[in-house]
C-alpha positions as a printed Julia matrix, in Angstrom:
592×3 Matrix{Float64}:
   5.46  -11.1    24.38
   6.61   -9.95   20.93
   6.76  -12.98   18.64
   4.98  -15.29   21.07
   2.31  -17.58   19.51
  -0.65  -15.94   21.22
  -4.3   -16.39   20.25
  -5.44  -13.59   17.93
  -7.76  -11.28   19.79
  -9.85  -10.22   16.77
 -10.84  -13.64   15.47
 -13.71  -14.38   17.84
 -15.66  -11.37   16.6
 -14.96  -12.0    12.94
 -15.6   -15.76   13.0
 -18.94  -15.4    14.79
 -20.43  -13.02   12.23
 -19.95   -9.86   14.26
 -17.77   -8.09   11.7
 -18.76   -4.7    10.35
 -18.13   -4.77    6.62
 -19.57   -2.2     4.21
 -22.57   -4.28    3.23
 -23.38   -4.78    6.93
 -23.99   -1.05    7.34
 -27.24    0.77    6.69
 -28.77    4.08    7.73
 -32.36    5.39    7.93
 -33.49    6.96    4.67
 -30.59    5.47    2.74
 -30.62    5.45   -1.05
 -28.81    2.89   -3.17
 -26.54    3.89   -6.03
 -26.08    2.2    -9.39
 -23.47    3.5   -11.79
 -23.78    3.61  -15.55
 -20.38    2.67  -16.97
 -18.97    3.15  -20.42
 -19.27    0.28  -22.84
 -16.68    1.91  -25.11
 -12.91    2.1   -24.61
 -12.7     5.59  -26.14
 -15.56    7.81  -27.21
 -17.03   11.29  -27.05
 -20.13   11.61  -24.91
 -22.15   14.49  -26.37
 -25.29   13.68  -24.39
 -26.48   11.65  -21.4
 -30.29   11.3   -21.19
 -31.41   10.61  -17.64
 -34.78    8.91  -17.01
 -37.55   11.34  -16.1
 -38.46   11.29  -12.42
 -35.34    9.38  -11.37
 -32.7    10.72   -9.0
 -29.8    10.68  -11.41
 -26.76   12.77  -12.27
 -24.26   12.95  -15.1
 -20.78   14.41  -15.01
 -22.08   17.78  -16.15
 -24.18   18.0   -12.97
 -21.17   17.63  -10.67
 -19.26   20.82   -9.99
 -16.13   19.24   -8.58
 -12.43   19.45   -9.19
 -10.49   16.81  -11.11
  -8.94   13.76   -9.5
  -5.18   14.04   -9.04
  -2.53   11.35   -8.83
  -0.57   10.97   -5.61
   2.79   11.23   -7.42
   4.1    13.72   -9.96
   7.14   12.55  -11.89
   9.29   15.06  -13.8
   7.64   15.92  -17.09
   4.65   13.68  -16.36
   1.49   14.3   -18.38
  -1.65   14.08  -16.24
  -4.89   14.38  -18.23
  -7.93   15.59  -16.26
  -9.96   12.79  -14.72
 -13.45   13.46  -13.41
 -15.38   11.34  -10.94
 -18.15   11.14  -13.53
 -16.97   11.48  -17.13
 -17.95   14.76  -18.77
 -17.44   14.91  -22.51
 -15.28   11.84  -23.13
 -14.72    8.29  -21.83
 -11.29    6.69  -21.98
 -11.85    3.09  -20.87
 -14.58    0.5   -20.64
 -16.06    0.79  -17.16
 -15.5     4.51  -16.65
 -18.58    5.9   -14.82
 -20.75    8.31  -16.84
 -23.89    8.59  -14.68
 -25.01    7.83  -11.12
 -28.59    6.77  -10.3
 -30.12    6.58   -6.8
 -33.24    4.73   -5.62
 -34.86    3.18   -2.54
 -33.61   -0.35   -3.32
 -30.63   -1.76   -5.22
 -32.92   -3.3    -7.85
 -34.79   -0.05   -8.47
 -31.48    1.76   -8.82
 -30.26   -0.83  -11.32
 -33.53   -0.64  -13.29
 -33.24    3.14  -13.48
 -29.58    2.87  -14.54
 -30.59    0.64  -17.43
 -32.99    3.37  -18.57
 -30.16    5.91  -18.91
 -29.34    6.59  -22.55
 -25.8     7.6   -23.42
 -24.8     8.84  -26.85
 -21.33    7.58  -27.72
 -19.24    8.74  -30.66
 -16.41    6.17  -30.86
 -12.85    7.49  -31.19
  -9.64    5.74  -32.29
  -7.76    3.89  -29.61
  -4.72    5.55  -28.07
  -1.4     4.02  -29.06
   1.88    4.8   -27.28
   0.84    8.18  -25.93
   3.61    8.98  -23.43
   2.88    9.87  -19.82
   6.47    9.96  -18.54
  10.01    8.88  -19.3
  12.38    7.91  -16.52
  16.0     6.83  -16.64
  18.41    5.68  -13.92
  22.05    4.75  -13.95
  24.98    5.39  -16.27
  24.31    4.64  -19.94
  27.93    5.23  -20.99
  29.25    2.83  -18.34
  26.81    0.18  -19.52
  27.88    0.65  -23.14
  31.5     0.15  -22.08
  30.6    -2.96  -20.09
  28.89   -4.52  -23.09
  31.82   -3.66  -25.34
  34.16   -5.52  -22.98
  31.85   -8.48  -22.3
  32.72  -12.07  -23.11
  29.07  -13.09  -23.04
  25.75  -11.34  -23.54
  22.19  -12.48  -22.99
  18.98  -10.68  -23.76
  15.27  -11.26  -23.22
  11.95   -9.84  -24.32
   9.49  -10.22  -21.46
   5.78   -9.6   -21.03
   4.6    -9.11  -17.46
   0.9    -9.44  -18.13
  -1.86   -7.19  -16.85
  -3.91   -8.62  -13.99
  -6.77   -7.62  -11.75
  -7.46   -8.3    -8.09
 -10.49  -10.03   -6.62
 -10.6    -9.77   -2.83
 -13.34  -11.67   -0.97
 -15.15   -8.38   -0.31
 -15.7    -6.17   -3.35
 -15.19   -2.43   -3.05
 -18.05   -0.42   -1.6
 -18.9     2.83    0.15
 -21.64    4.59    2.1
 -21.73    8.36    2.44
 -23.68   10.67    4.7
 -23.3    14.44    4.34
 -20.32   14.45    6.71
 -18.96   10.86    6.79
 -17.67    8.41    4.2
 -17.6     4.72    5.12
 -15.52    2.87    2.55
 -13.38   -0.23    2.09
 -10.02    1.49    1.8
  -6.54    0.8     3.12
  -5.77    4.53    3.35
  -8.59    6.5     5.05
  -6.55    9.68    5.56
  -5.41    9.79    1.94
  -8.99    9.31    0.75
 -10.18   12.15    2.97
  -7.55   14.42    1.45
  -8.43   13.51   -2.15
 -12.21   13.81   -1.74
 -12.01   17.08    0.19
  -9.71   18.59   -2.43
 -12.15   17.68   -5.23
 -15.23   18.93   -3.37
 -13.59   22.05   -1.97
 -14.11   20.93    1.65
 -11.95   21.44    4.69
 -10.6    18.1     5.9
 -12.34   18.67    9.24
 -15.66   18.66    7.35
 -15.35   14.99    6.3
 -14.81   11.92    8.43
 -13.6     8.76    6.67
 -14.17    5.39    8.34
 -12.86    2.05    7.13
 -13.5    -0.68    9.65
 -13.51   -4.38    8.74
 -12.46   -5.17    5.21
 -12.32   -8.46    3.36
  -8.91   -8.13    1.73
  -7.06   -5.21    0.18
  -3.91   -6.34   -1.68
  -2.95   -2.79   -2.69
  -5.76   -2.03   -5.08
  -8.02   -0.88   -2.23
  -5.4     1.65   -1.19
  -6.15    3.97   -4.1
  -8.57    6.83   -4.65
 -11.55    5.94   -6.83
 -14.3     8.01   -8.49
 -17.05    6.35   -6.44
 -15.77    7.92   -3.2
 -16.2    11.43   -4.54
 -19.49   10.62   -6.29
 -21.09    9.32   -3.1
 -19.95   12.15   -0.83
 -21.09   14.73   -3.38
 -24.47   13.01   -3.79
 -25.03   12.64   -0.03
 -24.41   16.35    0.47
 -26.58   17.26   -2.52
 -29.49   14.97   -1.51
 -29.02   15.35    2.28
 -29.49   11.59    2.59
 -27.18    8.6     3.09
 -26.24    6.82   -0.14
 -24.72    3.37   -0.63
 -22.87    1.63   -3.43
 -21.34   -1.86   -3.45
 -19.65   -3.15   -6.59
 -20.63   -6.37   -8.27
 -17.79   -8.71   -9.13
 -18.25   -8.01  -12.83
 -18.21   -4.27  -12.14
 -14.96   -4.6   -10.2
 -13.21   -6.13  -13.19
 -13.71   -2.92  -15.2
 -13.42   -0.35  -12.4
 -10.78   -1.5    -9.88
  -7.19   -0.57  -10.67
  -5.2    -3.36  -12.27
  -1.53   -4.31  -12.05
   1.67   -4.93  -14.03
   1.27   -4.7   -17.86
   4.98   -4.32  -18.67
   6.79   -5.09  -21.92
  10.52   -5.23  -21.34
  13.68   -5.74  -23.33
  16.58   -6.59  -21.0
  20.26   -7.32  -21.67
  23.0    -8.63  -19.4
  26.76   -8.5   -20.03
  29.09  -11.03  -18.37
  32.83  -11.71  -18.23
  34.45  -15.09  -18.99
  33.86  -16.26  -15.41
  30.15  -15.5   -15.56
  30.29  -12.37  -13.45
  27.85   -9.61  -14.26
  29.38   -6.53  -15.87
  26.42   -4.52  -17.08
  22.64   -4.48  -17.18
  20.46   -2.6   -19.64
  16.66   -2.58  -19.24
  14.02   -0.86  -21.39
  10.45   -1.14  -20.13
   7.18    0.07  -21.6
   4.68    0.3   -18.75
   0.99    0.59  -19.64
  -0.65    2.96  -17.13
  -4.13    2.66  -18.59
  -6.4     5.59  -19.33
  -5.39    7.81  -16.39
  -2.58    8.23  -13.9
  -3.9     6.45  -10.82
  -2.9     7.37   -7.26
   0.43    5.47   -7.21
   0.36    4.39  -10.84
   3.32    6.37  -12.13
   5.4     5.66   -9.02
   4.91    1.9    -9.22
   5.98    1.64  -12.84
   8.69    4.29  -12.58
  10.81    4.98   -9.49
   9.76    1.99   -7.37
  10.25   -0.62  -10.1
  13.47    0.86  -11.46
  15.1     1.3    -8.03
  15.13   -2.46   -7.47
  16.72   -3.62  -10.71
  20.08   -4.12   -9.03
  18.56   -6.89   -6.93
  21.04   -8.78   -4.71
  23.71   -8.76   -7.44
  26.94   -6.8    -7.73
  26.53   -5.41  -11.24
  28.97   -2.5   -11.71
  27.06   -0.71  -14.47
  23.26   -0.47  -14.79
  21.04    1.7   -16.92
  17.25    1.62  -16.86
  14.73    3.39  -19.05
  11.03    3.24  -18.28
   8.39    4.78  -20.51
   4.93    5.07  -19.01
   2.25    5.14  -21.7
  -1.48    5.7   -21.77
  -3.97    3.27  -23.26
  -7.73    2.83  -23.31
  -7.66    0.34  -20.46
  -8.44    0.43  -16.75
  -5.7     2.4   -14.92
  -2.9     0.37  -13.35
  -1.58    0.8    -9.83
  -0.23   -1.2    -6.9
  -1.19   -4.85   -6.63
   0.6    -7.58   -4.66
   4.17   -6.31   -4.63
   3.77   -3.14   -6.68
   6.84   -2.94   -8.91
   9.06   -5.21   -6.87
   7.97   -8.55   -8.44
   8.3    -7.0   -11.89
  11.95   -6.1   -11.22
  12.68   -9.52   -9.75
  11.19  -11.23  -12.8
  13.53   -9.37  -15.14
  16.68  -10.13  -13.16
  15.96  -13.77  -12.41
  15.03  -14.62  -15.98
  18.3   -13.04  -17.14
  20.27  -14.99  -14.52
  18.69  -18.26  -15.65
  19.44  -17.58  -19.3
  23.04  -16.66  -18.46
  23.45  -19.94  -16.56
  22.25  -21.9   -19.58
  24.58  -20.0   -21.91
  27.63  -20.63  -19.71
  26.63  -24.21  -18.91
  26.67  -23.66  -15.14
  24.08  -24.41  -12.49
  21.48  -21.75  -11.83
  22.47  -21.58   -8.16
  26.12  -21.17   -9.1
  25.54  -18.17  -11.38
  23.87  -16.45   -8.47
  26.64  -17.37   -5.99
  29.23  -15.78   -8.28
  27.34  -12.5    -8.48
  25.86  -11.88   -5.04
  26.89   -8.72   -3.24
  29.22   -9.96   -0.5
  28.29   -9.56    3.13
  31.63   -7.79    3.64
  30.68   -5.17    1.02
  27.84   -3.82    3.14
  26.74   -1.08    3.23
  26.53   -1.28   -0.56
  25.36    1.55   -2.79
  23.81    0.24   -5.97
  24.55    1.9    -9.31
  20.9     3.03   -9.53
  20.52    4.76   -6.16
  19.45    2.69   -3.16
  21.97    1.7    -0.5
  21.69   -1.68    1.23
  22.82   -1.42    4.83
  23.22   -5.16    5.37
  22.62   -8.55    3.79
  24.05  -12.05    3.63
  22.57  -13.26    0.37
  24.86  -16.27   -0.07
  23.9   -17.64    3.34
  20.2   -17.25    2.59
  20.54  -19.06   -0.73
  22.43  -21.94    0.86
  19.76  -22.3     3.52
  17.05  -22.39    0.84
  18.95  -24.94   -1.24
  19.43  -27.17    1.78
  15.81  -26.89    2.92
  14.56  -27.82   -0.55
  17.13  -30.62   -1.1
  18.13  -28.87   -4.32
  20.91  -31.32   -5.15
  18.51  -34.24   -4.81
  16.01  -32.79   -7.27
  17.28  -34.62  -10.41
  16.65  -37.95   -8.7
  13.16  -36.9    -7.64
  12.43  -35.75  -11.16
  13.54  -39.08  -12.71
  11.79  -41.29  -10.18
   8.61  -39.32   -9.6
   5.29  -40.11  -11.22
   4.52  -36.41  -11.77
   6.16  -33.86  -14.02
   8.44  -31.81  -11.8
  10.1   -28.44  -12.17
  12.23  -26.27   -9.9
  13.01  -22.56   -9.94
  15.23  -20.12   -8.1
  14.44  -16.47   -7.42
  16.45  -14.12   -5.21
  14.37  -11.16   -4.18
  15.14   -7.71   -2.81
  12.06   -6.2    -1.16
  11.57   -2.49   -0.5
   8.95   -2.54    2.21
   8.0    -0.14    4.96
   6.9     2.35    2.3
   8.33    4.87    2.64
  10.67    7.5     4.02
   8.99   10.82    3.25
  12.36   12.25    2.2
  12.91    9.59   -0.45
   9.26    9.52   -1.5
   9.4    13.28   -2.03
  12.52   12.89   -4.16
  10.62   10.34   -6.26
   7.64   12.66   -6.81
   5.24   11.91   -3.93
   2.72   14.64   -3.23
   2.29   13.57    0.42
   4.21   12.33    3.44
   4.77    8.69    4.38
   5.21    8.86    8.15
   2.91    7.09   10.55
   1.22    8.36   13.71
   0.24    6.58   16.93
  -1.48    7.79   20.09
  -1.48    5.77   23.3
  -4.13    6.6    25.9
  -3.94    5.04   29.34
  -7.23    5.03   31.27
  -7.37    5.58   35.06
  -7.83    1.81   35.56
  -4.6     1.06   33.71
  -6.19   -0.26   30.52
  -4.67    1.0    27.29
  -6.08    2.09   23.93
  -3.84    2.79   20.95
  -4.94    4.81   17.93
  -2.96    4.35   14.71
  -3.04    5.68   11.17
  -2.49    2.19    9.78
  -5.37   -0.03    8.68
  -6.11   -3.68    9.41
  -7.65   -5.77    6.65
  -6.62   -9.23    7.68
  -3.1    -8.75    9.03
  -3.99   -9.2    12.71
  -3.08   -5.71   13.91
  -5.28   -5.95   16.99
  -2.96   -8.69   18.19
   0.46   -7.64   16.9
   0.19   -4.0    17.97
  -1.14   -5.11   21.35
   1.94   -7.33   21.73
   4.2    -4.3    21.27
   2.36   -2.44   24.02
   2.17   -5.46   26.3
   5.91   -6.01   25.99
   6.79   -2.41   26.78
   4.13   -1.47   29.33
   3.6    -4.82   31.05
  -0.15   -4.7    30.44
  -2.11   -7.89   29.68
  -3.3    -8.28   26.08
  -6.95   -8.37   27.13
  -6.58   -4.87   28.62
  -5.31   -3.37   25.35
  -7.5    -2.09   22.5
  -6.37   -1.02   19.03
  -8.28    1.58   16.99
  -7.56    2.15   13.29
  -9.36    3.26   10.16
 -11.16    6.34   11.51
  -9.98    9.85   10.71
 -12.01   11.23   13.62
 -10.12    9.06   16.12
  -6.71    9.45   14.45
  -6.29   12.93   12.94
  -3.45   12.01   10.55
  -1.95    8.84    9.14
  -0.79    7.13    5.98
  -2.38    3.67    5.97
  -1.41    0.09    5.31
   0.3    -0.98    2.08
   3.78   -2.0     1.04
   4.38   -4.06    4.2
   4.68   -0.92    6.29
   2.38   -1.47    9.27
   4.81   -2.92   11.81
   7.94   -1.32   10.38
   6.48    2.19   10.39
   3.26    2.07   12.43
   4.78   -0.27   15.0
   7.76    2.05   15.37
   5.44    5.01   15.95
   3.57    2.94   18.55
   6.8     2.0    20.28
   7.88    5.65   20.37
   4.54    6.66   21.91
   4.85    3.91   24.53
   8.34    5.17   25.4
   6.81    8.58   26.09
   4.23    6.9    28.33
   6.98    5.18   30.3
   8.95    8.44   30.6
   5.96   10.29   32.02
   5.1     7.3    34.18
   8.56    7.54   35.75
   7.9    11.15   36.71
   4.52   10.26   38.25
   6.06    7.29   40.08
   8.85    9.52   41.35
   6.23   11.88   42.78
   4.36    9.01   44.43
   7.51    7.4    45.83
   9.17   10.71   46.78
  12.22    9.93   44.71
  14.08   11.45   41.78
  12.79   10.48   38.34
  16.33    9.44   37.35
  16.24    6.8    40.11
  13.06    5.13   38.85
  13.39    1.87   36.92
  10.55    0.32   34.9
  10.28   -3.37   34.1
   7.42   -5.86   33.7
   4.76   -3.29   34.52
   6.37   -2.06   37.75
   8.05    1.28   38.54
  10.71    0.78   41.22
  13.23    2.95   43.01
  16.53    1.43   41.91
  18.1    -0.82   44.51
  15.06   -0.82   46.81
  11.77   -2.64   47.25
   9.8     0.6    46.99
   7.57    0.26   43.93
   4.23    1.08   42.33
   2.5    -0.78   39.5
   1.67    0.62   36.09
  -2.03    0.57   37.05
  -1.31    2.56   40.22
   0.6     5.15   38.23
  -2.27    5.33   35.72
  -4.78    5.95   38.51
  -2.58    8.62   40.07
  -2.19   10.36   36.71
  -5.89   11.27   36.84
  -6.0    12.11   40.58
  -3.3    14.78   40.73
  -3.3    15.35   44.47
  -0.27   17.42   45.46
   1.05   17.35   41.89
   3.66   19.93   40.95
   1.27   21.08   38.21
   3.7    23.65   36.89
   6.01   20.85   35.69
   3.78   17.74   35.58
   0.45   17.71   33.78
  -2.34   15.31   34.76
  -3.23   12.49   32.39
  -1.3     9.74   30.66
  -1.75   10.15   26.9
   1.06   10.45   24.38
   1.38   10.76   20.57
   4.37    9.96   18.37
   5.15   10.24   14.67
   7.65    8.0    12.93
   9.17    8.68    9.54
  11.7     5.95    8.72
  15.21    6.86    7.54
  15.07    4.27    4.75
  13.02    1.47    3.25
  12.94   -1.84    5.08
  14.07   -4.94    3.17
């Protein structure tokens, strides 16, 4: 069942307009929120004049704690960030007031009546947030001193912003936050910490979502603003961003300026790599912002190449721009860009083919496991074989002919990419400054009729989890796909979890689900042994059937499920009724 081309079970609902996105939700007595956002990149805000008679609040009205980043790097500076700015704004788009009304248009009209006094301040330049270094600087200096060839590059990895089909939005009632987030449990923790609530006091629900791409996995001011306002007003409140608003409020990505140098011997083999990167974090340290630019980016600058000496320095700096954070690769594409541009320039300098320079420098399959000079260990990899397959599939050697004979301008590029997915082992994340764990949780509940429901801390926003997770259960439990349901994105249904980002859902969430299903099978064996009057060690399970080994005596999974809830003659002192199991999975390493 795993890997089979089955029809996705969630598509019928979504394609027939039955999805439940944020703007599909409404509640009786609901107010609509419009946010007044700064038109200045840096300014004091001595006064905010709210329109008389309107339901409106400024930052001085909100008695809440500051927002905190999800990672704390050594020596990192973290200026206070408030859900609504108090005495100063630090980027265009920072919210300074929240207005509520019976309709979106009335809320927007009232927001336009808010008067904000701004006293412009000079822009921040090169104010340091953190400095991070990895590797051996002395070894790199020695490698460059002995090098036959050197190449260097100055690179700009430009700032960008996301634009998913569905813009960010949220609805809050006094005890529940509905929001378009990839990480419901993280959001609950952040909001409760700022409002001084117990986590049991707030439910966070994120159901259908029209795209995430990383930037919807972060904590934003609007989540705290809406929960605070709903509790203050005792009414539901709703906010959905306009596309223009998203461009100045959603976290952005990249914004690196890098100087990189590569040392090579006479045969074109890499000897040393030196990288200096200035990473613009924007006005504040966002949830993963420092981690993306610092430890995650720098850990991958070995790539697939055997470079004996590497030294990396990353300086994270503040600016009066929207904060940066994870978006589409989150540090990994930035590292790949540096290495592959250097490899191309080295090939040109030595007069060799771009594929050949990579062949000469790949880490050999026989060298695995390979510990890189900057920390991570690769347990396996056959990079040369992968490159040859790609070259053959693309008819790389035939490209010059196609270029000469074609009617279009043609180009070709090569990039060899190490991916650190499955984010992340809690142990390694903690070493890199994470303030939380990165395990995943899964609960499998088997009903008396043999149908199965799985509850996971991951979040589906287009990946097809309702199908892929069901395939894992179908393969292990022998239950038909149509009898399996998957529940995600609700902190009331799943008490703890991490969420979906960094290609972690199957690697981490799927592993937790598999572990929970193994517990179901183990208990099922004990129930089957009771029903068949056999020893549990003699019970085999395959294709949905429990069988006494070497006999035709058997019971189906559905029969065992029914018996689990009708515990006649059970040895209750050693076998509890029911067939529910929970498992946590914290991976030993990143997946590649």
